[in-house]
C-alpha atoms as one frame of an Amber mdcrd trajectory, in Angstrom:
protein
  -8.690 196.690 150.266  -9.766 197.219 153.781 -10.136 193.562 155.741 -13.687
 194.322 156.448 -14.544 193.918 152.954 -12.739 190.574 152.734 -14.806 188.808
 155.527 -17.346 187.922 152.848 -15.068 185.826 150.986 -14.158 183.549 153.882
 -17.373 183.529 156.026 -18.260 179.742 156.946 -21.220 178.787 154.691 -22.840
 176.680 157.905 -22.240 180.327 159.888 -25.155 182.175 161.769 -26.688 183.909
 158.618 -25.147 181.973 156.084 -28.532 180.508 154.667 -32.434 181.480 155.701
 -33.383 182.240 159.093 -33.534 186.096 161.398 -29.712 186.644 160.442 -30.156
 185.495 156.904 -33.342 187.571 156.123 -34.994 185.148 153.667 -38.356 183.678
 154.191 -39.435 179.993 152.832 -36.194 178.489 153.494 -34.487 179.403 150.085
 -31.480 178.222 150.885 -29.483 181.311 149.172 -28.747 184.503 150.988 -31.146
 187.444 149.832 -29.127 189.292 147.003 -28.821 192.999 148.259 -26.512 195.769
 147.374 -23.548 194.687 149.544 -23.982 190.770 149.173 -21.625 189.017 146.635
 -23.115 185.880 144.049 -20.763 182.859 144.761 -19.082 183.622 141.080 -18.366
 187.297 141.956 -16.548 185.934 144.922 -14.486 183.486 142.782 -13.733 185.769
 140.189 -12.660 188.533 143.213 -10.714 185.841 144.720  -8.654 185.522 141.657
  -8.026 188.842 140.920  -6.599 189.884 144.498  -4.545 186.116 144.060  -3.220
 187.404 140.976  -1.964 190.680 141.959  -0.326 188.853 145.175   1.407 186.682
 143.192   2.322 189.321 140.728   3.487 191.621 143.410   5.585 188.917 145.378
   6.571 186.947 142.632   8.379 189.623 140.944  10.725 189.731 143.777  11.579
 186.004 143.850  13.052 186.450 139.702  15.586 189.301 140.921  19.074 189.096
 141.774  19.726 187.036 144.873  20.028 189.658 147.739  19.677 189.044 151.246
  19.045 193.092 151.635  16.368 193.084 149.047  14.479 189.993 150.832  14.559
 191.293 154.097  12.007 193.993 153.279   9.600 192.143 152.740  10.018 188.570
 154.840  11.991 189.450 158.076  10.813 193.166 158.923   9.870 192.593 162.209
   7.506 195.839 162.139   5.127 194.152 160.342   4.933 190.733 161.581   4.631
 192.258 165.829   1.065 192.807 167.162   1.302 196.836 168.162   2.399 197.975
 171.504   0.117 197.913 174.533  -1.276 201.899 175.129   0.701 204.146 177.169
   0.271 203.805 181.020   0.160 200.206 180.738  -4.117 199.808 180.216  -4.763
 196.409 178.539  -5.398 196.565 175.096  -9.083 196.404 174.132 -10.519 193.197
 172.963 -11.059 192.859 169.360 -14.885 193.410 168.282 -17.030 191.525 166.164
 -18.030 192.517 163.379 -14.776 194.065 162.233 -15.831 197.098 164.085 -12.843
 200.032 164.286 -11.564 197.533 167.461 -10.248 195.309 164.559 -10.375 197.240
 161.275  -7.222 200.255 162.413  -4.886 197.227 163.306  -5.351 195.593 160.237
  -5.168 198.635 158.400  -2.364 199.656 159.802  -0.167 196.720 158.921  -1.572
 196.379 155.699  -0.162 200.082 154.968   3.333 198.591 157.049   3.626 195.941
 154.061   2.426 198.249 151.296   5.124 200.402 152.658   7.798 197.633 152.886
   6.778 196.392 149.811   7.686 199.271 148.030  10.796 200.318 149.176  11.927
 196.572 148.428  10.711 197.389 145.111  13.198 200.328 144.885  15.895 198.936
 146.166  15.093 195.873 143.496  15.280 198.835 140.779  18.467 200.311 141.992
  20.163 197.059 142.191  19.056 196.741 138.589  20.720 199.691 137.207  24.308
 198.505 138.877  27.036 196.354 136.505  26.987 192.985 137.272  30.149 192.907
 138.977  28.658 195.718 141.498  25.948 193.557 142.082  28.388 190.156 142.659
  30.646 192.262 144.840  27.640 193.546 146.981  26.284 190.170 147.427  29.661
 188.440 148.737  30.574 191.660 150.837  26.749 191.155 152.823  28.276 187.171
 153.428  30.964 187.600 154.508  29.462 190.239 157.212  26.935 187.439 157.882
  29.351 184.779 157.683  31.799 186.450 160.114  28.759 187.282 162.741  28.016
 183.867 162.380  31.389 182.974 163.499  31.659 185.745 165.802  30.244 183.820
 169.137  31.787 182.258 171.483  32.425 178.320 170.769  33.040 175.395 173.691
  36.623 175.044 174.479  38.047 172.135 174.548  39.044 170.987 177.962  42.009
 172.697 179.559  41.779 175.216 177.501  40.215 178.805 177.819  37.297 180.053
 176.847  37.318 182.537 173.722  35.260 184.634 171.502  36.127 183.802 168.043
  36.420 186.407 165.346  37.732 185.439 161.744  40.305 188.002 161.009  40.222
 190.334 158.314  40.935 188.621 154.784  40.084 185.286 155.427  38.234 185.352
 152.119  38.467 187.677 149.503  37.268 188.644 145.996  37.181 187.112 142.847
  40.291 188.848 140.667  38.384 191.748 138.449  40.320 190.669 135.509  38.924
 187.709 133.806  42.573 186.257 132.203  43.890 186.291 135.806  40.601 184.860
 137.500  41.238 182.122 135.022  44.969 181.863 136.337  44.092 181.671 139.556
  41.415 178.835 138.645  44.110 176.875 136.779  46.411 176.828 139.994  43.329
 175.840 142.129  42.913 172.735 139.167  46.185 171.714 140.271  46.113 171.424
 144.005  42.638 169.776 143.105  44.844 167.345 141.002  47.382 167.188 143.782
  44.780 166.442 146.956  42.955 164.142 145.078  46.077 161.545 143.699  47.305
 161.989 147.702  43.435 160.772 149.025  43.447 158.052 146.486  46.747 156.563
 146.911  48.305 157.666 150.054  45.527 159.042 152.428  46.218 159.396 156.068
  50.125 158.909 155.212  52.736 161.838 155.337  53.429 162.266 151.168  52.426
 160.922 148.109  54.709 158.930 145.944  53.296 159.928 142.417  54.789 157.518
 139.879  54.563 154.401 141.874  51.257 155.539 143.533  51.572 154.695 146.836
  52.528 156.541 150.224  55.775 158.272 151.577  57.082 158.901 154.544  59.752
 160.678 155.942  61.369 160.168 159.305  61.390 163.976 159.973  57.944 163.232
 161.065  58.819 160.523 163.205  55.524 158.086 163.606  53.089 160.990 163.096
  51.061 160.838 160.099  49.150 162.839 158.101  51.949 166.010 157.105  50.257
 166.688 153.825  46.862 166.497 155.323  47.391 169.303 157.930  50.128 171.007
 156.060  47.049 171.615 153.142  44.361 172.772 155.167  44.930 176.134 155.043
  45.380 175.895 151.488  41.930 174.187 150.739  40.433 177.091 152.919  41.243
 179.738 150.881  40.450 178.134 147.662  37.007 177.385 149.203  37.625 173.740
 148.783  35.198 173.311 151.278  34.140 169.409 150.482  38.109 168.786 150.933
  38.708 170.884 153.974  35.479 169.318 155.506  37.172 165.693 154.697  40.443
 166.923 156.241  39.201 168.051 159.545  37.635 164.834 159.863  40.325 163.320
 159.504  42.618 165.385 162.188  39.799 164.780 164.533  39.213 160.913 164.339
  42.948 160.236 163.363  46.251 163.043 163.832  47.839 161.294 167.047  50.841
 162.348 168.978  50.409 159.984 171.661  53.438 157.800 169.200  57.148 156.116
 170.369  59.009 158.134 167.766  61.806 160.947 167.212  60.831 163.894 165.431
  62.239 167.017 163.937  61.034 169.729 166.168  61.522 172.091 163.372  59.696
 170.430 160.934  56.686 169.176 162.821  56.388 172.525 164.030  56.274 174.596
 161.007  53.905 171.944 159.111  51.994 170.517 162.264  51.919 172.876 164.472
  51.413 175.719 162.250  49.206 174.443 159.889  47.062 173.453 162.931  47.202
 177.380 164.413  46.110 178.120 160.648  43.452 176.282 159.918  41.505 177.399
 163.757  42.312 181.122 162.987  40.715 180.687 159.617  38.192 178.368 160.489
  37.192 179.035 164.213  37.092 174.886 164.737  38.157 174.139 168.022  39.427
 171.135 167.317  42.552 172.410 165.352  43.447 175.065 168.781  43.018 171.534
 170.705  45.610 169.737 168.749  47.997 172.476 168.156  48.550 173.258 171.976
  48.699 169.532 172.415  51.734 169.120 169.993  52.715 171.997 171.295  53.102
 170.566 174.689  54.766 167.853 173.649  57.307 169.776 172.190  58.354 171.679
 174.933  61.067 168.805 176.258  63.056 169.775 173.697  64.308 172.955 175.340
  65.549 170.834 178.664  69.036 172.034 177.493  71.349 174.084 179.525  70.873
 177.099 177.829  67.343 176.382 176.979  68.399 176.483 173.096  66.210 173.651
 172.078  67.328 170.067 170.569  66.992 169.524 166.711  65.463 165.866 167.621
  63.397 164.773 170.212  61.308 161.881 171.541  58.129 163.386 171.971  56.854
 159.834 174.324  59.965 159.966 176.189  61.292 163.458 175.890  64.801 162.835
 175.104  66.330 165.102 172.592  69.692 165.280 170.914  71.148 167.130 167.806
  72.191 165.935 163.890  74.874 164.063 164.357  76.517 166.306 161.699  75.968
 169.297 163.183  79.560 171.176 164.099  79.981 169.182 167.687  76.308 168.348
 168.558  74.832 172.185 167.915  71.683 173.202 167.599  70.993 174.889 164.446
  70.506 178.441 163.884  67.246 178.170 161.206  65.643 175.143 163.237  65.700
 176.939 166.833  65.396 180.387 165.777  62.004 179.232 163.759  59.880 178.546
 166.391  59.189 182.095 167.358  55.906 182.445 165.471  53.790 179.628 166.292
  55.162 179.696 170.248  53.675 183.088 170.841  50.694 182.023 169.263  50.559
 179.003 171.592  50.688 181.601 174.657  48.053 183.277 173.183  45.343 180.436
 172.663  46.523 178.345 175.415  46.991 181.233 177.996  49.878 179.280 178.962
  52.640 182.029 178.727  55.554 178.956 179.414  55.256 179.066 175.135  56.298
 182.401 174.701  58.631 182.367 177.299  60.537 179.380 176.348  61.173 181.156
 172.494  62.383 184.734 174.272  64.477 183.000 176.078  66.335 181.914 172.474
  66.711 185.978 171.988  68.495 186.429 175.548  71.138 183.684 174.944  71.702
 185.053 170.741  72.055 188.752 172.639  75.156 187.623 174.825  76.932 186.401
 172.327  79.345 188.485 170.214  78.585 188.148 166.536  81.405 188.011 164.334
  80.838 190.862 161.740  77.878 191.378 163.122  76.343 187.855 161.555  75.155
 185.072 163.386  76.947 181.450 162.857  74.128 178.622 161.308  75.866 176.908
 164.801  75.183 176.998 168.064  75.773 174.612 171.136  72.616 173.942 173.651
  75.530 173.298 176.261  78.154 175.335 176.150  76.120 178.283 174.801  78.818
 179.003 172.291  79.058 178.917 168.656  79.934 176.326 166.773  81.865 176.789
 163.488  81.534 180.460 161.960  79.652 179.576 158.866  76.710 181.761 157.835
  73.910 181.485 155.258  71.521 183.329 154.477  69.894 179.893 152.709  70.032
 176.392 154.508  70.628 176.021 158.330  70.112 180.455 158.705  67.425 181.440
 156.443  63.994 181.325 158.612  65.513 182.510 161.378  66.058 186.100 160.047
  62.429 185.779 158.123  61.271 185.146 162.266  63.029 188.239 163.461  61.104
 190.495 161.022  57.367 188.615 161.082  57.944 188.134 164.905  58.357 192.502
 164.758  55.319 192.755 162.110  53.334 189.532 164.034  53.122 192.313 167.208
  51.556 194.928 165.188  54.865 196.531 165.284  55.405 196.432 169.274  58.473
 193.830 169.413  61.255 196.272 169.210  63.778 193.492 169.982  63.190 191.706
 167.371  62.736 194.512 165.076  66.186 195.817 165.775  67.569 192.428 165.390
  66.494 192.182 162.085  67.726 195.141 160.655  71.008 194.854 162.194  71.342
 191.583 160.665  70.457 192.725 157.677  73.294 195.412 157.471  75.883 192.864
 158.096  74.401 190.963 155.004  74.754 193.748 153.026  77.952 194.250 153.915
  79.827 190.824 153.889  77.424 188.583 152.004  75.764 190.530 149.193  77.478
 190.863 146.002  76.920 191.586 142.167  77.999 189.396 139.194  79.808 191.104
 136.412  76.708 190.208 134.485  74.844 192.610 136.742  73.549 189.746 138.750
  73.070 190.313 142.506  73.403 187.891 144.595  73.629 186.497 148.395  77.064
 184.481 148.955  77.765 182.142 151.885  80.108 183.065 154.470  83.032 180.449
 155.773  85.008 181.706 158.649  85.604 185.136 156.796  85.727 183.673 152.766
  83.021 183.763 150.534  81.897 181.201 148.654  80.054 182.715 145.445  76.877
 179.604 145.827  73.206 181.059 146.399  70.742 178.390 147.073  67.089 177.663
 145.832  66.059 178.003 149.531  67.686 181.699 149.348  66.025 183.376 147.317
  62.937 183.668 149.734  65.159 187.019 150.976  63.875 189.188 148.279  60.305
 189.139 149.465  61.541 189.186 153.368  63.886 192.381 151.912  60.713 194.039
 150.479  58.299 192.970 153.374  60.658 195.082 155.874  60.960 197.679 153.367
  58.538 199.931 155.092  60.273 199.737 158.410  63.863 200.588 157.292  66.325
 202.826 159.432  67.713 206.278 157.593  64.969 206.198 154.870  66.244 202.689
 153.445  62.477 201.775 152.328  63.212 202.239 148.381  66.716 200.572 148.892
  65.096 197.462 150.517  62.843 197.192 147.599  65.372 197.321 145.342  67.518
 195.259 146.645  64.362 192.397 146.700  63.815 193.300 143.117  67.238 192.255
 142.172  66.793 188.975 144.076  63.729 188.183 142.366  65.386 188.710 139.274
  68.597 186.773 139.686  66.475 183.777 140.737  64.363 184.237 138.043  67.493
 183.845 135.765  68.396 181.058 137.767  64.759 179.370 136.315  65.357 181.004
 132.915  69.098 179.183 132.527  67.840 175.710 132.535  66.093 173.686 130.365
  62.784 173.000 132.015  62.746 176.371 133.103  62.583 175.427 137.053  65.671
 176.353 139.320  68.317 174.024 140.394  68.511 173.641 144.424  71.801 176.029
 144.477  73.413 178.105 141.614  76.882 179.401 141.573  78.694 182.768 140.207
  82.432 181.686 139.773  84.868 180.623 136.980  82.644 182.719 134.388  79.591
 181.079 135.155  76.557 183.170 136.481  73.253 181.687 138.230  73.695 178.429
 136.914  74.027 175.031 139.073  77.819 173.178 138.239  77.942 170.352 140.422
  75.278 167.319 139.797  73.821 167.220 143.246  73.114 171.114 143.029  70.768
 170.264 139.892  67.497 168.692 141.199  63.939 170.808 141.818  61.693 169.362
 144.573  58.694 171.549 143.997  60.034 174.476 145.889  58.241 177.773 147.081
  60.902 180.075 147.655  61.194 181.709 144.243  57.298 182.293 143.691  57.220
 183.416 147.169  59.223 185.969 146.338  56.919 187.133 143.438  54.544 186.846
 145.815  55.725 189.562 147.840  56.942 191.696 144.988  53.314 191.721 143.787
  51.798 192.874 146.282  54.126 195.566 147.188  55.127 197.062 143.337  52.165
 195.334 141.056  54.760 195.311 138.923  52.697 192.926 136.163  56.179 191.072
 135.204  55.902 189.094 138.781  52.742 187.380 137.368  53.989 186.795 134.200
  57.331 185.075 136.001  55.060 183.267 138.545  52.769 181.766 134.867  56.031
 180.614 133.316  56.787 178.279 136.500  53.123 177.324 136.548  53.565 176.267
 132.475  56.370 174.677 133.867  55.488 172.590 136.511  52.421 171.446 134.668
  54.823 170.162 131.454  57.593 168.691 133.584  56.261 167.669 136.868  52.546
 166.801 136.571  51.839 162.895 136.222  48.678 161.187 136.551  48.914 160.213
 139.887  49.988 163.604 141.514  53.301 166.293 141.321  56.737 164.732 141.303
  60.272 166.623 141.374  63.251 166.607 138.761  66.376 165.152 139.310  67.914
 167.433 136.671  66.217 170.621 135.765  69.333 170.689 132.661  68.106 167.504
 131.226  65.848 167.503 128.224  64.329 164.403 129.363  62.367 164.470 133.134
  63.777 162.175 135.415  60.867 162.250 138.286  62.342 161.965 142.367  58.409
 160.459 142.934  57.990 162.637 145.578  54.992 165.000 146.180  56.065 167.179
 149.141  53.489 167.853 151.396  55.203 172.165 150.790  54.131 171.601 147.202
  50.617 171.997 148.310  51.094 174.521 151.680  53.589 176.595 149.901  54.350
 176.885 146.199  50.458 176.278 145.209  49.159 178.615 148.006  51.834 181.508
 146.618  51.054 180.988 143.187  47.205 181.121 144.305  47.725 184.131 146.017
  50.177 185.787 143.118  47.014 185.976 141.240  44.780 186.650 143.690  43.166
 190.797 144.762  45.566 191.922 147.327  42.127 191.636 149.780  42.669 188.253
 150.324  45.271 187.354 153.580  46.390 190.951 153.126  49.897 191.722 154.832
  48.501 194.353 157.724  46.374 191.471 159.456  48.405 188.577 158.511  51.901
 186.802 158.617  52.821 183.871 156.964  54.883 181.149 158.750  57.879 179.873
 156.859  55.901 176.915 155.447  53.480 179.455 154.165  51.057 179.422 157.304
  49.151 182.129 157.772  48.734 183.723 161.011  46.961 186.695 162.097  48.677
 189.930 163.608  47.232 189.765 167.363  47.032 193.858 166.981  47.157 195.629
 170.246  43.637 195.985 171.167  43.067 192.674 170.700  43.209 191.665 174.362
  40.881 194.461 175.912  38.697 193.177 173.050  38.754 189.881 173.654  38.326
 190.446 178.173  35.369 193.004 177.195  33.512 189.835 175.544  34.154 187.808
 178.842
């Protein structure tokens, strides 16, 4: 209807020719407008009014009752074509000034964004019809796709640094969230394991919030001195984990907490290891997934306040350090006061990350300095010694292990390689040089059929593969792709057979969780023999392993394996007040430690979460996971002339 005709219907009844007089025609002061051919009675202006309501409301309303769809709305409420005034006429005239009357002034204007909407209107009506006709999943996966783009341009501005720090453009990397599995028995899976770190967060906010760990059985806090006076290890060790689960209440409640309460400013000896793999990385973590600039702030912080540590001689860091006073010193225990081979060669990851946030480049430097000292040295078989002195720069005693003391260390070789989208060629060719002498001198098979990694003594074997080991089979498969000589199918083999020996190692006891070291000698296969080998603190390793051998076979018996430790962690380590570990995984009867490890919730639940998760979510060509299960983004090569462009 053209707006001409509509001026009728909302003329002022006071107006100039509303009632008698020269512009109202009617003589005698009647009061009523002469009737006439083109005049409307006062009811056939209601009952027009309704009519054109009606089909508004029909039209309009229709769209409200379809699928939510940010595409399908934008048709009609946010095309900007129909809401602007038209363009001043070429040559830059001023645009004439509208006419009473509703002459053609007014009337083309109108008409032509009337015909704008009508046009709008309909192709959101078509698009409404062809999201109709998709399956509901189509529809879902649509919907969270358009988010996510929205979510991430959200994020995608630049944020106030903190001070000290530089300015940068934030960008959530690829994978930060991902879809809901397709198949509804593992989508319910996956929900079950998000249940439990639900059940796990909330017994540690009730009972031991702002402390390190939870004590489950006697309700109340733990703490370990690894940590020194810092608080708060399961807080920031989670945080990652409650992102990706979209625990967003809890993650909200945890950042809070980091920025009113995480201090470093404290009189205490730490672990460097530890605090950085849960501190620092968890920190790194949470800012890449989150953008909050409070979590870079405190990360480079601790990070700072770390750096004492490699004051040595060498510049191999201390195990220990005084983070008020910077004093550091080594386990007493430790073959002569050496540093330790997994502790100092695990810092790789979150140092370079450091550099790269900070723009400090004293991070990265400090950690390649580790790889110039390890290069000098002559390896004995080609393997590198758990021991090494900050002093003397020599080894200590010639013991090797691929589990305690050694394991991260070659896990940081390879994600340091994959971490530099490939680039690092040191580190590369460390790894896989390292991982020939394995092959050679540590790995063995069983007579059963079992293979297995042994421990190396000063040239004997002893036949012992620990809990903490069997993380190799996912690092074996992880590297598979960059083997030398065409090794890729070997390296996932020889992961495969890991993940099934320590599978046997869970299948062999009674609870069906695996002992902290199993052995292979006097007839006895992947079983633990010695009482202190025979506890289960809620480890990762082995479901880390799945992990990885999921997403790089989808062979469907990984997810089966990974649901038989989830059955049995929820019959023998789930009280009411949290997650506890087993002092003997042989016993019929639990006997709880009363520890929930803050790794329980950044580790084993984030694996098993991801086990049954689409492979879309943290997927392997964007990210890295630290060795407490931190993820951290691949800073790909044209990151950087990204990253100055945007300056």
């Amino acid at each position: 209807m053209p707006a001409a005709s509509l001026l009728p219907l909302f003329g002022s009844a006071a107006g100039p020719g509303a009632l008698g007089g020269p512009a109202g025609g009617g003589a005698g002061g009647g009061g009523r407008k002469a009737a006439g051919p083109g005049a409307f009675r006062l009811t056939e202006k209601f009952v027009l009014l309704l009519v054109f309501s009606a089909f508004i409301t029909l039209c309009f309303g229709a769209i409200f009752f379809l699928p939510d769809s940010s595409k399908l709305l934008s048709g009609v409420f946010f095309h900007s074509a129909a809401l602007q005034p038209p363009p001043p006429p070429p040559g830059g005239q001023p645009r004439a000034p509208p006419q009473p009357g509703g002459g053609p002034a007014a009337g083309a204007p109108a008409a032509g964004s009337l015909e704008r909407i009508r046009a709008d209107h309909e192709r959101a009506l078509r698009e409404a019809k062809e999201t109709l006709q998709k399956l509901p999943e189509e529809i879902r996966r649509d919907i969270r796709q358009e988010k996510e783009k929205l979510l991430q341009d959200a994020r995608g501005r630049r944020r106030r640094a903190p001070p000290g720090l530089p300015q940068r453009l934030f960008r959530q990397p690829v994978g930060a969230v991902g879809q809901e599995p397709a198949d509804p028995a593992v989508r319910q899976r996956r929900d079950k394991i998000k249940e439990m770190m639900k059940h796990a967060w909330d017994n540690y906010k009730r009972y031991a919030w702002g402390l390190n760990e939870l004590k489950p059985i006697s309700k109340q806090g733990h703490s370990s001195n690894l940590f020194g006076n810092i608080q708060g290890a399961t807080i920031v060790d989670a945080l990652d984990t409650l992102y990706i689960m979209e625990m967003k209440e809890e993650f909200k409640e945890a950042k809070e907490w980091v920025e009113k309460n995480l201090d470093f400013n404290v009189n205490a000896e730490i672990s460097v290891f530890e605090v950085n793999i849960r501190f620092v990385g968890g920190l790194l973590s949470a800012y890449y997934l989150s953008g909050e600039e409070v979590f870079r702030k405190k990360a480079v912080e601790l990070g700072e306040k770390l750096l004492p540590a490699f004051n040595t001689p060498t510049g191999i860091p201390w195990a220990l350090l005084n983070i008020k006073s910077g004093i550091g010193r080594n386990w007493p225990w430790a073959s002569g006061g050496s540093s330790i081979l997994a502790e100092f060669g695990t810092l790789h990851l979150e140092f370079v990350h450091l550099s790269h946030l900070s723009g400090n480049p004293v991070f990265a430097e400090k950690v390649m300095n580790i790889r110039k000292v390890l290069n000098r040295l002559d390896k004995p078989e080609g393997l590198y010694p758990n021991y090494l002195n900050p002093s003397s720069g020599q080894w200590g005693q010639h013991h090797v292990s691929i589990g305690g003391l050694g394991d991260s260390f070659y896990e940081y070789l390879l994600k340091a390689w994959l971490m530099s989208d490939k680039t690092d060629e040191e580190g590369k060719k460390m790894y896989y040089d390292a991982v020939q002498a394995i092959e050679t001198h540590l790995i063995r098979k069983s007579s059963g059929g079992l293979t297995y990694i042994a421990e190396w003594k000063g040239g004997l074997l002893e036949h012992k593969m620990g809990h903490l080991t069997c993380f190799a089979g996912g690092m074996f498969a992880l590297g598979a792709d960059g083997a030398p000589n065409d090794k890729t199918g070997h390296h996932i083999e020889l992961g495969a057979e890991i993940a099934r020996t320590c599978h046997e190692s869970y299948d062999r006891t009674s609870m069906k969780l695996g002992p902290e070291a199993f052995r292979f000698d006097g007839g006895v296969e992947a079983i633990a023999t010695r009482q202190n080998e025979k506890y289960y603190i809620l480890r990762p390793e082995v479901i880390e392993t799945y992990m990885y051998m999921w997403r790089l076979t989808h062979d469907p018996k990984y997810r089966q394996w990974g649901w038989e430790a989830v059955e049995a962690l929820e019959k023998h380590c789930r009280v009411d007040g949290g997650y506890s570990g087993i002092r003997d995984v042989y016993n019929n009867h639990e006997s709880h430690d009363d520890v929930q490890q803050s790794f329980f919730l950044s580790e084993t639940l984030k694996y098993l979460y991801l086990l049954f998760s689409e492979d879309d979510l943290l997927p392997f060509e964007h990210w890295v996971f630290n060795t407490e299960a931190h993820p951290l983004p691949v800073l790909h090569k044209d990151d950087g002339n990204k990253e100055e462009n945007q300056k």
